[in-house]
Amino acid sequence: MSPLIGRSARKKPPHERTVTLIGKPGCHLCDEARAVIEKVASELGASVEERDITQDEELYRKYWEQIPVVLVDGAQHDFWRVDEQRLRRALGA
């Protein structure tokens, strides 16, 4: 048996992770998601970035019905509502 079989990929520590909030101005769900993301990221040391779907046609086409959308290291994690404990687990805390 190969030594790699059965091993899970090692996750990055939270301070090396990036949480991206995709939303738009005036979105109350985006404001709620931002508050959760900022709280968790500041406690764990993760980076946070925001993307505005009104400024990016590709993001608009992909996510306009789901905002806010949360990505962790570029992979979709959540949309509409952000669960604090689920985000913590995704970041490895």
Protein backbone atom coordinates (compact mmCIF):
# COMPACT_ATOMS: atom_id res chain seq x y z
CA MET A 1 0.00 0.00 0.00
CA SER A 2 1.26 3.46 -0.87
CA PRO A 3 2.29 5.59 2.12
CA LEU A 4 0.13 8.42 0.76
CA ILE A 5 -3.09 6.44 0.76
CA GLY A 6 -5.19 7.17 3.80
CA ARG A 7 -3.40 10.39 4.65
CA SER A 8 -5.38 13.56 4.62
CA ALA A 9 -3.90 16.72 3.16
CA ARG A 10 -2.41 18.94 5.82
CA LYS A 11 -4.48 22.06 6.27
CA LYS A 12 -2.94 25.48 6.55
CA PRO A 13 -3.12 27.13 9.96
CA PRO A 14 -5.83 29.83 10.27
CA HIS A 15 -3.33 32.70 9.95
CA GLU A 16 -2.43 31.45 6.45
CA ARG A 17 -6.06 31.23 5.27
CA THR A 18 -8.13 33.82 3.39
CA VAL A 19 -11.85 34.40 3.76
CA THR A 20 -13.50 36.24 0.87
CA LEU A 21 -16.90 37.91 1.14
CA ILE A 22 -18.66 38.39 -2.18
CA GLY A 23 -21.52 40.84 -1.94
CA LYS A 24 -22.78 44.23 -2.99
CA PRO A 25 -23.44 47.63 -1.40
CA GLY A 26 -26.72 47.97 0.49
CA CYS A 27 -27.07 44.25 1.16
CA HIS A 28 -28.15 43.67 4.77
CA LEU A 29 -27.23 39.98 4.64
CA CYS A 30 -23.76 41.03 3.46
CA ASP A 31 -23.46 43.31 6.50
CA GLU A 32 -24.41 40.42 8.79
CA ALA A 33 -21.95 38.08 7.07
CA ARG A 34 -19.19 40.71 7.27
CA ALA A 35 -19.66 41.00 11.05
CA VAL A 36 -19.31 37.24 11.55
CA ILE A 37 -16.33 36.98 9.19
CA GLU A 38 -14.50 39.91 10.78
CA LYS A 39 -15.04 38.50 14.28
CA VAL A 40 -13.81 35.00 13.44
CA ALA A 41 -10.94 36.15 11.23
CA SER A 42 -9.66 38.65 13.78
CA GLU A 43 -9.72 36.02 16.54
CA LEU A 44 -7.94 33.40 14.40
CA GLY A 45 -5.65 35.65 12.37
CA ALA A 46 -7.12 34.81 8.95
CA SER A 47 -7.02 37.34 6.13
CA VAL A 48 -10.25 38.88 4.87
CA GLU A 49 -11.03 40.32 1.46
CA GLU A 50 -14.23 41.61 -0.11
CA ARG A 51 -15.39 41.49 -3.70
CA ASP A 52 -18.28 43.55 -5.07
CA ILE A 53 -20.44 41.73 -7.65
CA THR A 54 -21.51 45.09 -9.13
CA GLN A 55 -17.88 45.68 -10.15
CA ASP A 56 -17.15 42.25 -11.64
CA GLU A 57 -19.29 40.74 -14.42
CA GLU A 58 -18.04 37.18 -13.86
CA LEU A 59 -18.83 37.28 -10.13
CA TYR A 60 -22.23 38.81 -10.90
CA ARG A 61 -23.14 36.01 -13.33
CA LYS A 62 -21.91 33.32 -10.98
CA TYR A 63 -23.26 34.55 -7.63
CA TRP A 64 -26.01 37.17 -8.06
CA GLU A 65 -28.72 34.90 -6.61
CA GLN A 66 -26.61 33.70 -3.70
CA ILE A 67 -25.04 36.79 -2.12
CA PRO A 68 -23.51 37.06 0.25
CA VAL A 69 -21.17 34.27 -0.72
CA VAL A 70 -18.23 33.29 1.45
CA LEU A 71 -15.12 31.63 0.06
CA VAL A 72 -12.36 30.06 2.13
CA ASP A 73 -9.10 29.98 0.21
CA GLY A 74 -11.04 30.44 -3.03
CA ALA A 75 -13.51 27.57 -2.49
CA GLN A 76 -17.18 28.31 -1.82
CA HIS A 77 -17.96 27.80 1.85
CA ASP A 78 -21.38 29.39 2.44
CA PHE A 79 -24.02 31.68 0.99
CA TRP A 80 -26.87 33.82 2.36
CA ARG A 81 -26.05 33.21 6.03
CA VAL A 82 -22.69 32.57 7.69
CA ASP A 83 -22.57 30.19 10.64
CA GLU A 84 -19.80 31.27 13.01
CA GLN A 85 -18.96 27.76 14.27
CA ARG A 86 -18.95 26.29 10.77
CA LEU A 87 -16.55 29.03 9.60
CA ARG A 88 -14.28 28.36 12.58
CA ARG A 89 -14.17 24.66 11.68
CA ALA A 90 -13.43 25.47 8.05
CA LEU A 91 -10.48 27.59 9.18
CA GLY A 92 -9.18 24.78 11.34
CA ALA A 93 -10.09 26.15 14.75
